Amino acid sequence: MLGAARQKMLGQSLQRIRPMEKVFRSYSSAAKQMTVREALNSALDEEMSADPKVFLMGEEVGEYQGAYKISKGLLDKYGPERVLDTPITEAGFTGIGVGAAYYGLRPVIEFMTFNFAMQAIDHIINSAAKSNYMSAGQMTVPIVFRGPNGAAAGVGAQHSQCYAAWYGSCPGLKVLSPYSSEDARGLLKAAIRDPDPVVFLENELIYGESFPVSSEALDSSFCLPIGKAKIEREGKDVTITAFSKMVGFSLKAAEILEKEGISAEVINLRSIRPLDRSTINASVRKTNRLVTVEEGFPQHGVGAEICATVVEDSFGYLDAPVERIAGADVPMPYAANLERMAVPQVEDIVRAAKRACYRYVSTAAAA
Amino acid sequence: MILGRAFEDKCAKIYYREKMCGFAHLYNGQEAVSTGFIKLVKKEDSVVSTYRCHAHALSKGVPARALMSELLGKTTGCCRGQGGSMHMFSKEHNLLGGYGFIGEGIPVATGAAFTSKYRREALKEADCDHVTLAFFGDGSCNNGQFFECLNMAALWKLPIVFVVENNLWAYGTFHLRAASDPQIYNKGPAFGMPGIHVDGMDVLKVRKVAKTAIARARRGEGPTLVECETYRFRGHDISSEPDDLRDPAEKAQYAARDPIPALKKYMIENNLGSEAELKAIDKKIEEVVEDAVEFADESPHPPRSQLLENVFADPKGFGIGADGQYRFEDPKFTEGTAPV
């Protein structure tokens, strides 16, 4: 009986994004497991085979099979004209990608991490994002910049920054950040087909994680809409927004909160720009409390933007101040215990949710 | 060349009358390079320039009217007033800008050349032999992106010609103070491509070198680096005039080598044209520029609705169509012809 209730809930939440006639599909038999790595690889493979103008360019994408093996097998399948290993020249090859995109080719530029993309950020913002506007629609740039973003494990300060807030503030860019394999597949396919520059922020630590995918997600035409968030878990007491790896942490936090009687609604943002203001606001209007979770630096971060959005649109509905969980305001330390303290953990999210629900007893008061 | 010169002079006059604001980087004195190269390429070949792009746009065929309207920020400009002096784009004429940052256009030009090669090899369009010309100055030749692109263009044998307009002054820095090896053409062979030096004040010499370089690229033999020794008669941009750093004697020396009177003299001496014909050309160009200014003056300013337009090619948040349904369900989706 519980199974039927959960299925109905799943059906209802998926109803928001699935066309009506597919809502009564049985999910138990159709669930296949797929890692995020496989999802990205299959998305690239399918898009490259569907459109000969799509090509992949980056460091180690060809013969090395991808620094994180995302592009495994693509060189053998499509040849060196379409899977290009570049010298270590981010500014150069990003500009080359933009120039090719001006002419209607559809490059996918891979950065080994988005930290390295800082060497190319001039081209991402000045020649890609702003061109359609500066040329009044003459130069469209159908390009995708993808790669791992945010902290990995023990890689130090220069390899661990989260760039969602930086790119998310720039008009002319679409910024996506998938969590599960289905997100990865659908959003990457949508990004490649999109006629505008898309920054696709992945996360190295979830590449190996396995998620169930429905059979519709395996279809070669499957795309997810850009600009729509997904409600991963429905709840009624507090809204938790997150993206990328933090969605997993938020879901675990929601399970812990459930045991303490707090029903948390977890929103997977999926799209940092455009931000799905309507889904976030609708959820806050239902629960009246908000916790934003992100891995990046707190000042001027994604959480700050979501808080401002909710204050602008749903101020009267808030019953508690917005809680903002972000990474520590320091460059990422190396030592493993310090690193754990510098990135939000499940306990931090649980504590913040309790604070928002006024169930948090401060240790000072208890003592 | 005369059109370029007349246009730039008119720009200066308009700027001083405060009809135009912001930056205006004028090309006076360097016309031989622009004309010498761009008049040799086809409409499908692309040209990428820097912020000093008015003359390149005119040589490539962008109408003077569209350019002048753009400078005055009117909606009839080539970019509807949204780009301005430094960002001239024209898809029809394959003019890819117009970039505010030095060195920024070089990778984009390399990308355009890459597209040519990609279309020939991966898309199998065997007759695609488009060439790209990248124009930039001596200051860009110290920039990292320049070297990255020389490397990749030579590595992948891209059909591009890198044209250095060495006017000896990068804003206010004399070339010898900025470059460890001032002979820029030496940097070509270091990356495996020919480096040629030419007198950029003589349009016929430039044209001769341009012919070889462009033909080489079109044959698929790879890039060439051409250094044109030239000079700009005005300051780096209008707001930095009068420029006191440059020695008047240096200016006088190059003014004596002005490409336009030089070509006029050559034509008269070799009976390629009479004085009267040349005067007629001058007059005609004057009329064209006056007409362009009139047209621009009378054109409307952009409407308020234009502020938020053209940020994206597909603004609706891709995936959801106009009818609220998933776009990937539209059978035309994979052809890319599904409606926005």
XYZ file of C-alpha atoms in Angstrom:
707
model
C 0.000 0.000 0.000
C 2.862 2.297 0.800
C 4.328 1.352 -2.569
C 1.183 2.481 -4.343
C 1.178 5.780 -2.430
C 4.792 6.429 -3.313
C 4.125 5.533 -6.949
C 1.253 7.982 -7.010
C 3.477 10.663 -5.517
C 6.198 9.910 -8.050
C 3.583 9.959 -10.779
C 2.332 13.321 -9.582
C 5.705 14.946 -9.381
C 6.734 13.545 -12.740
C 3.411 14.666 -14.136
C 4.746 18.174 -14.098
C 7.259 17.273 -16.714
C 5.818 14.285 -18.524
C 3.072 14.585 -21.101
C -0.299 13.487 -19.805
C -0.607 10.172 -21.569
C 2.546 8.728 -20.077
C 1.712 9.288 -16.428
C 0.332 5.817 -15.783
C 3.452 4.006 -16.931
C 4.715 1.446 -14.458
C 8.181 2.389 -13.292
C 9.413 -0.795 -11.685
C 10.267 -2.663 -14.870
C 11.517 0.311 -16.933
C 14.233 1.501 -14.530
C 17.705 0.952 -15.968
C 20.790 2.066 -14.061
C 23.188 4.465 -15.749
C 26.120 6.441 -14.432
C 26.363 10.147 -15.140
C 29.485 9.435 -17.179
C 27.599 7.008 -19.410
C 24.728 9.449 -19.678
C 26.985 12.255 -20.888
C 28.811 9.932 -23.255
C 25.587 8.652 -24.772
C 24.219 12.190 -25.131
C 27.359 13.333 -26.952
C 27.344 10.220 -29.105
C 23.741 10.633 -30.156
C 24.003 14.337 -30.875
C 27.171 13.872 -32.895
C 25.596 11.152 -34.958
C 22.392 13.113 -35.518
C 24.077 16.289 -36.686
C 27.406 16.283 -38.530
C 28.002 19.896 -37.535
C 28.460 18.927 -33.878
C 32.081 18.412 -32.933
C 33.986 18.068 -29.677
C 37.115 20.043 -28.908
C 39.225 20.055 -25.784
C 42.258 18.717 -24.009
C 42.612 14.932 -23.980
C 39.164 14.318 -25.436
C 40.421 12.139 -28.249
C 43.229 9.672 -27.816
C 43.150 9.797 -24.025
C 39.394 9.073 -24.237
C 38.658 12.109 -22.102
C 40.335 13.292 -18.922
C 37.367 11.870 -17.027
C 36.493 9.383 -19.768
C 33.380 11.272 -20.750
C 34.302 11.143 -24.424
C 35.296 7.509 -24.415
C 35.000 5.844 -27.790
C 34.056 9.014 -29.646
C 37.373 9.395 -31.451
C 37.140 5.898 -32.884
C 33.573 6.458 -33.942
C 33.793 9.941 -35.442
C 37.406 10.419 -36.363
C 39.930 13.124 -35.611
C 38.133 15.766 -37.682
C 35.244 15.764 -35.250
C 36.915 14.890 -31.970
C 39.832 17.276 -31.662
C 42.649 17.081 -29.181
C 43.948 20.579 -28.618
C 47.195 21.882 -27.241
C 46.878 23.376 -23.751
C 45.584 26.716 -24.988
C 42.203 27.448 -23.443
C 41.929 31.003 -24.735
C 42.950 29.907 -28.204
C 40.707 26.922 -28.657
C 37.716 28.519 -26.990
C 38.017 31.418 -29.421
C 38.336 28.958 -32.272
C 35.135 27.298 -31.113
C 33.352 30.637 -31.012
C 34.570 31.507 -34.517
C 33.325 28.155 -35.772
C 29.975 28.686 -34.042
C 29.569 32.030 -35.811
C 29.500 29.976 -38.993
C 26.841 27.558 -37.876
C 28.995 24.670 -36.697
C 27.964 23.413 -33.266
C 31.083 23.043 -31.152
C 31.150 21.366 -27.764
C 34.161 22.776 -25.945
C 35.350 20.677 -23.042
C 37.335 22.277 -20.248
C 39.224 19.889 -18.062
C 37.721 21.823 -15.198
C 35.965 25.158 -15.189
C 38.868 26.527 -13.207
C 40.885 26.299 -16.427
C 38.088 28.045 -18.249
C 39.144 31.221 -16.482
C 41.886 31.484 -19.060
C 39.157 31.484 -21.688
C 36.493 33.452 -19.840
C 37.058 36.439 -22.140
C 35.831 34.372 -25.045
C 32.958 32.771 -23.164
C 31.595 36.133 -22.125
C 32.847 38.711 -24.600
C 32.772 36.829 -27.862
C 30.148 34.181 -27.184
C 27.608 35.579 -24.730
C 27.521 39.128 -25.998
C 27.722 38.553 -29.738
C 24.086 37.952 -30.497
C 23.229 41.210 -28.790
C 26.080 43.283 -30.206
C 25.367 42.170 -33.725
C 21.601 42.553 -33.341
C 20.884 38.903 -34.033
C 23.284 38.376 -36.942
C 25.846 36.276 -35.101
C 24.222 33.441 -33.194
C 26.602 31.242 -31.263
C 25.296 27.665 -30.879
C 28.148 26.535 -28.638
C 28.320 24.427 -25.471
C 31.059 24.879 -22.885
C 31.132 21.876 -20.595
C 33.291 20.387 -17.927
C 33.476 19.608 -14.220
C 32.776 22.472 -11.837
C 33.183 22.860 -8.105
C 35.203 20.886 -5.599
C 36.650 17.474 -6.208
C 38.508 15.583 -3.500
C 41.756 17.047 -2.236
C 42.660 19.042 -5.341
C 43.362 22.309 -3.559
C 42.267 25.888 -3.991
C 43.010 26.438 -7.669
C 41.055 23.415 -8.843
C 37.978 23.631 -6.654
C 36.005 26.780 -7.324
C 32.336 26.723 -8.272
C 31.553 29.095 -11.129
C 27.768 28.876 -11.187
C 27.371 32.379 -9.747
C 29.916 33.954 -12.086
C 28.363 32.632 -15.298
C 24.857 32.892 -13.911
C 25.102 36.645 -13.700
C 25.921 37.138 -17.368
C 23.162 37.939 -19.859
C 23.551 36.066 -23.103
C 24.532 32.778 -21.482
C 22.388 29.848 -20.494
C 23.851 28.026 -17.516
C 22.876 24.452 -16.666
C 23.927 22.152 -13.861
C 22.683 18.564 -13.925
C 22.488 16.195 -10.984
C 21.287 12.746 -12.029
C 21.983 10.778 -15.181
C 18.636 11.735 -16.608
C 19.433 15.397 -15.985
C 22.838 14.946 -17.574
C 21.472 13.300 -20.691
C 18.484 15.524 -21.194
C 20.184 18.796 -20.427
C 23.281 18.087 -22.510
C 21.178 17.156 -25.502
C 19.096 20.289 -25.071
C 22.258 22.352 -24.692
C 23.777 21.011 -27.885
C 20.594 21.673 -29.832
C 20.138 25.121 -28.357
C 21.137 27.976 -30.671
C 22.707 30.012 -27.867
C 25.884 29.690 -25.803
C 25.339 27.238 -22.949
C 27.660 26.736 -19.985
C 27.204 23.181 -18.745
C 28.523 22.705 -15.216
C 29.056 19.075 -14.306
C 30.600 17.673 -11.136
C 33.527 15.320 -11.072
C 32.433 13.449 -7.970
C 29.079 12.386 -9.442
C 30.464 11.123 -12.725
C 30.677 7.628 -11.286
C 27.345 7.661 -9.471
C 24.616 5.473 -10.830
C 20.977 6.574 -11.159
C 17.875 4.879 -12.530
C 16.781 6.178 -15.931
C 13.383 5.680 -17.499
C 13.100 4.280 -20.976
C 11.955 7.630 -22.329
C 15.229 9.121 -21.184
C 17.030 6.587 -23.333
C 15.270 7.755 -26.492
C 17.540 9.654 -28.842
C 15.180 12.613 -29.044
C 14.912 13.016 -25.293
C 15.625 16.554 -24.091
C 14.892 18.365 -20.891
C 13.708 21.957 -20.995
C 16.244 24.650 -20.240
C 14.955 26.985 -17.564
C 12.804 24.519 -15.622
C 13.655 23.154 -12.194
C 12.605 19.704 -10.971
C 10.977 18.915 -7.678
C 12.961 15.879 -6.601
C 11.012 15.312 -3.444
C 7.733 16.821 -2.421
C 7.226 18.226 1.040
C 5.246 20.801 2.941
C 7.350 22.262 5.721
C 10.467 23.731 4.175
C 11.838 24.205 0.653
C 15.440 23.261 -0.011
C 16.928 24.414 -3.336
C 20.148 22.905 -4.606
C 21.991 22.034 -7.788
C 24.525 19.432 -8.835
C 26.085 17.402 -6.030
C 24.220 19.304 -3.333
C 20.935 17.812 -4.554
C 22.127 14.426 -3.365
C 23.083 15.866 0.010
C 19.741 17.671 0.245
C 17.833 14.474 -0.448
C 19.738 12.710 2.309
C 19.055 15.646 4.616
C 15.371 15.429 3.725
C 15.309 11.768 4.785
C 16.837 12.665 8.142
C 14.403 15.544 8.571
C 11.489 13.232 7.764
C 12.352 11.138 10.778
C 12.190 14.259 12.929
C 8.814 15.214 11.570
C 9.891 17.908 9.109
C 8.727 17.317 5.559
C 11.218 18.966 3.208
C 10.643 19.759 -0.445
C 13.841 19.419 -2.440
C 14.134 21.382 -5.675
C 16.837 20.449 -8.167
C 17.448 23.765 -9.912
C 18.900 22.176 -13.087
C 19.086 25.586 -14.725
C 21.050 28.378 -13.037
C 20.297 30.813 -15.832
C 17.467 31.240 -16.601
C 16.514 30.533 -13.000
C 13.123 28.863 -12.607
C 11.659 31.596 -10.443
C 8.103 30.336 -10.738
C 8.818 26.844 -9.403
C 10.874 28.191 -6.501
C 8.258 30.773 -5.600
C 5.369 28.329 -5.897
C 7.185 25.999 -3.538
C 7.976 28.742 -1.013
C 4.389 29.908 -1.101
C 3.425 26.360 -0.144
C 6.001 25.727 2.596
C 6.746 29.312 3.721
C 10.376 28.522 4.514
C 13.460 28.379 2.331
C 16.949 26.940 2.602
C 19.288 27.470 -0.354
C 22.237 25.110 -0.692
C 25.277 25.565 -2.897
C 28.880 24.579 -2.913
C 30.338 27.883 -4.063
C 31.438 30.944 -2.146
C 28.647 32.640 -0.221
C 29.003 36.252 -1.255
C 27.078 37.075 -4.436
C 26.272 33.388 -4.873
C 23.340 31.512 -6.346
C 21.667 31.390 -2.933
C 21.826 35.169 -2.676
C 20.026 35.466 -6.000
C 17.342 32.946 -4.992
C 16.805 34.778 -1.710
C 16.378 38.090 -3.528
C 14.005 36.442 -5.986
C 11.826 35.068 -3.203
C 11.855 38.371 -1.320
C 10.796 40.179 -4.495
C 8.004 37.801 -5.418
C 6.836 36.068 -2.245
C 7.859 38.192 0.731
C 4.486 37.975 2.417
C 4.605 34.186 2.373
C 7.878 33.797 4.251
C 7.494 32.697 7.861
C 11.203 32.642 8.620
C 14.349 34.294 7.277
C 15.869 32.543 4.269
C 18.710 30.237 5.308
C 21.678 30.254 2.973
C 24.119 27.342 3.025
C 27.244 27.804 0.952
C 30.858 26.787 0.947
C 33.163 28.444 3.446
C 34.388 31.902 2.531
C 37.951 30.708 2.043
C 39.932 29.312 -0.868
C 39.557 25.539 -0.665
C 42.043 24.038 1.772
C 43.878 20.850 0.997
C 43.758 18.868 4.257
C 40.893 16.392 4.076
C 39.276 17.404 7.338
C 39.484 21.111 6.487
C 38.077 20.429 3.053
C 35.111 18.652 4.584
C 34.507 21.719 6.741
C 34.741 24.066 3.763
C 32.007 22.352 1.753
C 28.389 21.991 2.970
C 27.631 18.575 4.461
C 24.336 16.834 5.118
C 24.387 17.885 8.790
C 24.662 21.557 7.794
C 21.581 21.285 5.626
C 19.657 19.515 8.374
C 20.610 22.200 10.903
C 19.626 24.992 8.544
C 16.277 23.400 7.818
C 15.625 23.072 11.525
C 16.604 26.720 12.085
C 14.166 27.714 9.378
C 11.487 25.682 11.084
C 12.356 27.162 14.480
C 13.073 23.686 15.831
C 16.738 24.355 16.352
C 17.899 24.642 19.920
C 21.236 26.399 20.071
C 23.825 24.514 22.095
C 24.627 27.695 24.022
C 21.036 27.970 25.210
C 20.899 24.262 26.096
C 24.110 24.557 28.084
C 40.988 53.877 -49.913
C 39.471 57.271 -50.556
C 36.179 56.096 -49.120
C 37.972 54.900 -46.002
C 39.818 58.172 -45.567
C 36.795 60.373 -46.223
C 34.671 58.293 -43.900
C 37.134 58.494 -41.048
C 37.560 62.242 -41.470
C 33.808 62.609 -41.355
C 33.713 60.491 -38.184
C 36.104 62.893 -36.532
C 33.978 65.877 -37.528
C 30.827 64.242 -36.197
C 32.528 63.283 -32.975
C 33.592 66.855 -32.355
C 30.065 67.981 -33.008
C 29.074 65.553 -30.266
C 26.730 63.501 -32.365
C 28.805 60.412 -31.635
C 30.259 59.419 -28.316
C 32.318 56.694 -26.735
C 35.259 55.317 -28.609
C 36.185 55.924 -32.205
C 39.437 54.457 -33.444
C 40.268 55.967 -36.782
C 42.153 54.270 -39.530
C 43.673 57.274 -41.371
C 46.933 56.326 -42.981
C 46.508 52.570 -42.927
C 44.073 52.323 -45.821
C 46.547 50.559 -48.084
C 46.517 47.459 -45.897
C 42.779 47.165 -45.733
C 42.227 47.798 -49.422
C 45.225 45.780 -50.530
C 43.993 42.639 -48.809
C 40.239 42.797 -48.643
C 39.647 43.710 -52.247
C 41.214 40.386 -53.220
C 38.822 38.128 -51.321
C 35.371 36.882 -52.191
C 32.159 37.731 -50.416
C 32.156 34.321 -48.697
C 35.616 34.802 -47.256
C 35.616 36.256 -43.789
C 37.386 39.237 -42.321
C 38.003 39.702 -38.626
C 39.275 42.986 -37.328
C 39.859 44.904 -34.103
C 38.241 48.007 -32.683
C 39.750 49.931 -35.607
C 37.315 48.307 -37.983
C 35.531 51.020 -39.979
C 37.758 50.755 -43.022
C 37.740 46.967 -42.998
C 33.959 47.037 -42.959
C 33.858 49.482 -45.870
C 36.362 47.455 -47.887
C 34.382 44.282 -47.301
C 31.308 45.928 -48.753
C 29.263 47.094 -45.801
C 27.406 50.207 -47.060
C 28.638 53.531 -45.702
C 25.067 54.363 -44.714
C 24.780 51.316 -42.454
C 28.134 52.078 -40.863
C 27.372 55.728 -40.211
C 23.985 54.882 -38.718
C 25.646 52.383 -36.441
C 28.097 55.023 -35.235
C 25.291 57.401 -34.446
C 23.466 54.628 -32.635
C 20.492 54.522 -34.940
C 18.313 51.557 -35.609
C 19.272 51.401 -39.305
C 22.868 50.660 -38.439
C 24.517 47.388 -39.410
C 23.992 46.124 -35.874
C 20.850 48.179 -35.210
C 22.811 50.509 -32.995
C 23.603 47.791 -30.479
C 27.249 47.295 -31.379
C 28.805 50.667 -31.973
C 32.122 51.739 -33.384
C 34.111 48.832 -32.016
C 31.668 46.026 -32.757
C 30.842 46.024 -36.437
C 29.315 42.724 -37.528
C 27.801 41.852 -40.856
C 26.657 38.334 -41.547
C 25.877 39.174 -45.153
C 29.383 40.401 -45.861
C 31.088 37.904 -43.540
C 32.583 40.613 -41.390
C 33.048 39.028 -38.000
C 33.793 42.178 -36.004
C 34.919 44.496 -34.465
C 36.386 43.400 -31.037
C 37.098 45.585 -28.077
C 39.949 43.467 -26.711
C 43.157 43.200 -28.623
C 43.932 39.685 -29.608
C 40.324 38.610 -29.139
C 39.596 38.503 -32.830
C 42.545 36.255 -33.630
C 41.119 33.031 -32.173
C 37.724 33.836 -33.640
C 39.317 34.249 -37.069
C 41.148 30.983 -36.557
C 37.765 29.426 -35.778
C 36.299 30.765 -38.985
C 39.211 29.248 -40.888
C 38.676 26.032 -38.946
C 35.073 26.009 -40.144
C 36.302 26.152 -43.709
C 38.496 23.135 -43.158
C 35.791 21.297 -41.211
C 33.278 21.828 -43.971
C 35.719 20.467 -46.489
C 36.826 17.452 -44.491
C 34.104 16.469 -42.053
C 31.035 17.735 -43.891
C 32.534 16.745 -47.242
C 31.765 20.023 -49.029
C 34.672 19.646 -51.395
C 34.403 23.076 -52.953
C 34.623 25.017 -49.717
C 37.847 26.961 -50.025
C 36.975 29.999 -47.946
C 39.850 31.965 -46.562
C 39.881 34.120 -43.446
C 41.820 37.334 -42.991
C 42.662 38.346 -39.444
C 43.733 41.968 -38.984
C 45.397 43.111 -35.800
C 48.132 45.448 -34.659
C 51.620 45.344 -33.249
C 50.290 45.377 -29.693
C 48.402 42.136 -30.249
C 51.587 40.406 -31.261
C 52.722 40.314 -27.676
C 49.469 38.759 -26.505
C 49.237 35.069 -25.569
C 46.245 34.398 -27.796
C 48.269 35.447 -30.845
C 50.861 32.793 -30.191
C 48.270 30.155 -29.348
C 46.587 30.745 -32.681
C 49.765 30.837 -34.724
C 50.507 27.453 -33.233
C 47.133 25.893 -33.892
C 46.744 27.401 -37.345
C 50.081 25.985 -38.423
C 49.442 22.670 -36.659
C 46.108 22.118 -38.370
C 47.040 23.938 -41.622
C 44.126 26.335 -41.467
C 43.277 28.623 -44.425
C 44.001 31.928 -42.732
C 46.235 34.933 -43.309
C 47.392 36.782 -40.196
C 47.840 40.417 -41.195
C 49.773 42.533 -38.718
C 49.153 46.258 -39.156
C 52.304 47.396 -37.460
C 51.767 51.111 -36.978
C 54.546 51.216 -34.354
C 52.305 52.477 -31.602
C 50.165 50.352 -29.314
C 47.993 53.087 -27.817
C 50.852 55.130 -26.364
C 53.549 52.499 -26.189
C 56.168 52.507 -28.862
C 56.670 49.098 -30.414
C 60.334 48.850 -29.412
C 59.380 49.306 -25.765
C 56.931 46.426 -25.846
C 58.404 43.708 -28.036
C 61.547 41.769 -27.275
C 61.935 40.996 -30.989
C 60.464 43.939 -32.901
C 60.555 42.120 -36.215
C 57.152 40.556 -36.027
C 57.470 38.579 -39.233
C 60.150 36.506 -37.493
C 57.464 34.995 -35.353
C 55.944 33.178 -38.312
C 58.768 30.734 -39.064
C 59.047 30.032 -35.325
C 55.666 28.329 -35.656
C 56.236 26.792 -39.046
C 54.631 29.313 -41.383
C 56.151 31.902 -43.730
C 56.581 35.382 -42.290
C 56.605 38.236 -44.804
C 57.353 41.907 -44.295
C 55.845 44.474 -46.654
C 55.648 48.257 -46.945
C 52.114 48.878 -45.734
C 51.977 52.407 -47.150
C 52.090 51.153 -50.741
C 48.849 49.536 -51.789
C 50.287 47.798 -54.826
C 53.052 46.115 -52.847
C 50.525 45.004 -50.247
C 48.291 43.611 -52.937
C 51.111 41.584 -54.440
C 51.976 39.961 -51.119
C 48.311 39.475 -50.323
C 47.770 37.587 -53.538
C 50.450 35.029 -52.663
C 49.297 34.597 -49.097
C 45.616 34.232 -49.962
C 46.334 31.817 -52.796
C 48.478 29.739 -50.440
C 45.667 29.528 -47.935
C 43.109 28.712 -50.597
C 45.241 25.861 -51.869
C 45.199 24.374 -48.380
C 48.881 24.887 -47.656
C 48.220 26.657 -44.399
C 48.605 30.053 -42.775
C 50.904 32.991 -43.491
C 51.992 35.850 -41.264
C 52.243 39.171 -43.102
C 53.671 42.180 -41.319
C 52.639 45.471 -42.925
C 54.670 48.448 -41.855
C 52.153 51.246 -41.707
C 51.240 54.317 -39.654
C 48.152 55.952 -38.249
C 47.978 59.665 -38.797
C 45.544 60.319 -35.995
C 45.720 59.275 -32.362
C 44.855 55.845 -31.019
C 41.297 57.016 -30.699
C 39.603 60.369 -31.025
C 39.562 61.107 -27.336
C 43.326 60.663 -27.085
C 44.074 63.472 -29.526
C 46.190 65.519 -29.697
C 48.778 62.823 -29.042
C 51.933 64.395 -27.756
C 54.032 61.280 -27.366
C 54.675 60.885 -31.045
C 57.455 62.921 -32.564
C 56.182 65.382 -35.228
C 59.149 64.476 -37.391
C 58.067 60.831 -37.377
C 54.539 61.853 -38.304
C 55.831 64.047 -41.121
C 57.972 61.255 -42.472
C 55.024 58.907 -42.768
C 52.675 61.622 -43.994
C 54.980 61.982 -46.948
C 54.322 58.308 -47.707
C 50.537 58.698 -47.553
C 49.137 55.834 -49.659
C 46.404 57.835 -51.355
C 48.489 60.574 -52.999
C 51.106 57.942 -53.775
C 48.643 55.839 -55.714
C 47.226 58.906 -57.437
C 50.702 59.892 -58.557
C 51.382 56.370 -59.785
C 48.164 56.274 -61.757
C 48.806 59.603 -63.430
C 52.388 58.716 -64.280
C 51.389 55.399 -65.780
C 48.401 56.743 -67.643
C 45.964 54.631 -65.659
C 43.800 57.650 -64.989
C 43.720 61.354 -65.584
C 43.584 64.123 -62.992
C 40.027 64.856 -63.935
C 38.960 61.248 -63.380
C 40.627 61.162 -59.974
C 38.947 64.420 -59.002
C 35.648 62.930 -60.076
C 36.245 59.937 -57.777
C 37.018 62.298 -54.889
C 33.823 64.198 -55.498
C 31.757 61.036 -55.795
C 33.081 59.703 -52.493
C 32.336 63.016 -50.826
C 28.766 62.690 -51.984
C 28.548 59.105 -50.712
C 29.787 60.114 -47.269
C 27.507 63.161 -47.104
C 24.584 60.999 -48.101
C 25.537 58.488 -45.413
C 25.553 61.201 -42.759
C 22.214 62.563 -43.926
C 20.709 59.094 -43.919
C 22.048 58.408 -40.450
C 20.837 61.758 -39.127
C 17.365 61.125 -40.397
C 17.207 57.519 -39.166
C 15.253 56.841 -36.013
C 16.767 56.015 -32.643
C 16.174 52.445 -31.490
C 12.764 51.958 -29.894
C 12.501 51.044 -26.228
C 11.485 47.502 -27.109
C 14.886 46.932 -28.672
C 16.614 46.964 -25.279
C 15.698 43.411 -24.390
C 15.796 41.924 -27.873
C 18.461 39.694 -29.315
C 20.011 38.561 -26.051
C 19.284 35.005 -27.126
C 18.479 33.426 -30.435
C 15.952 31.260 -28.608
C 14.806 33.066 -25.488
C 11.951 30.886 -24.483
C 13.893 28.404 -22.395
C 14.595 25.686 -24.808
C 12.505 22.599 -24.646
C 9.047 24.047 -24.193
C 7.335 25.224 -27.356
C 4.788 27.955 -27.859
C 1.964 25.519 -27.190
C 3.433 24.468 -23.834
C 4.326 21.016 -25.098
C 7.740 19.487 -25.139
C 9.511 20.550 -28.289
C 11.238 17.268 -28.783
C 7.872 15.747 -29.487
C 7.511 17.914 -32.569
C 8.593 15.743 -35.526
C 10.394 18.698 -37.083
C 12.542 18.965 -33.992
C 15.529 16.986 -35.165
C 15.646 18.942 -38.394
C 16.007 22.082 -36.355
C 13.014 23.586 -38.088
C 10.592 23.356 -35.182
C 9.171 26.806 -34.456
C 10.604 28.839 -31.639
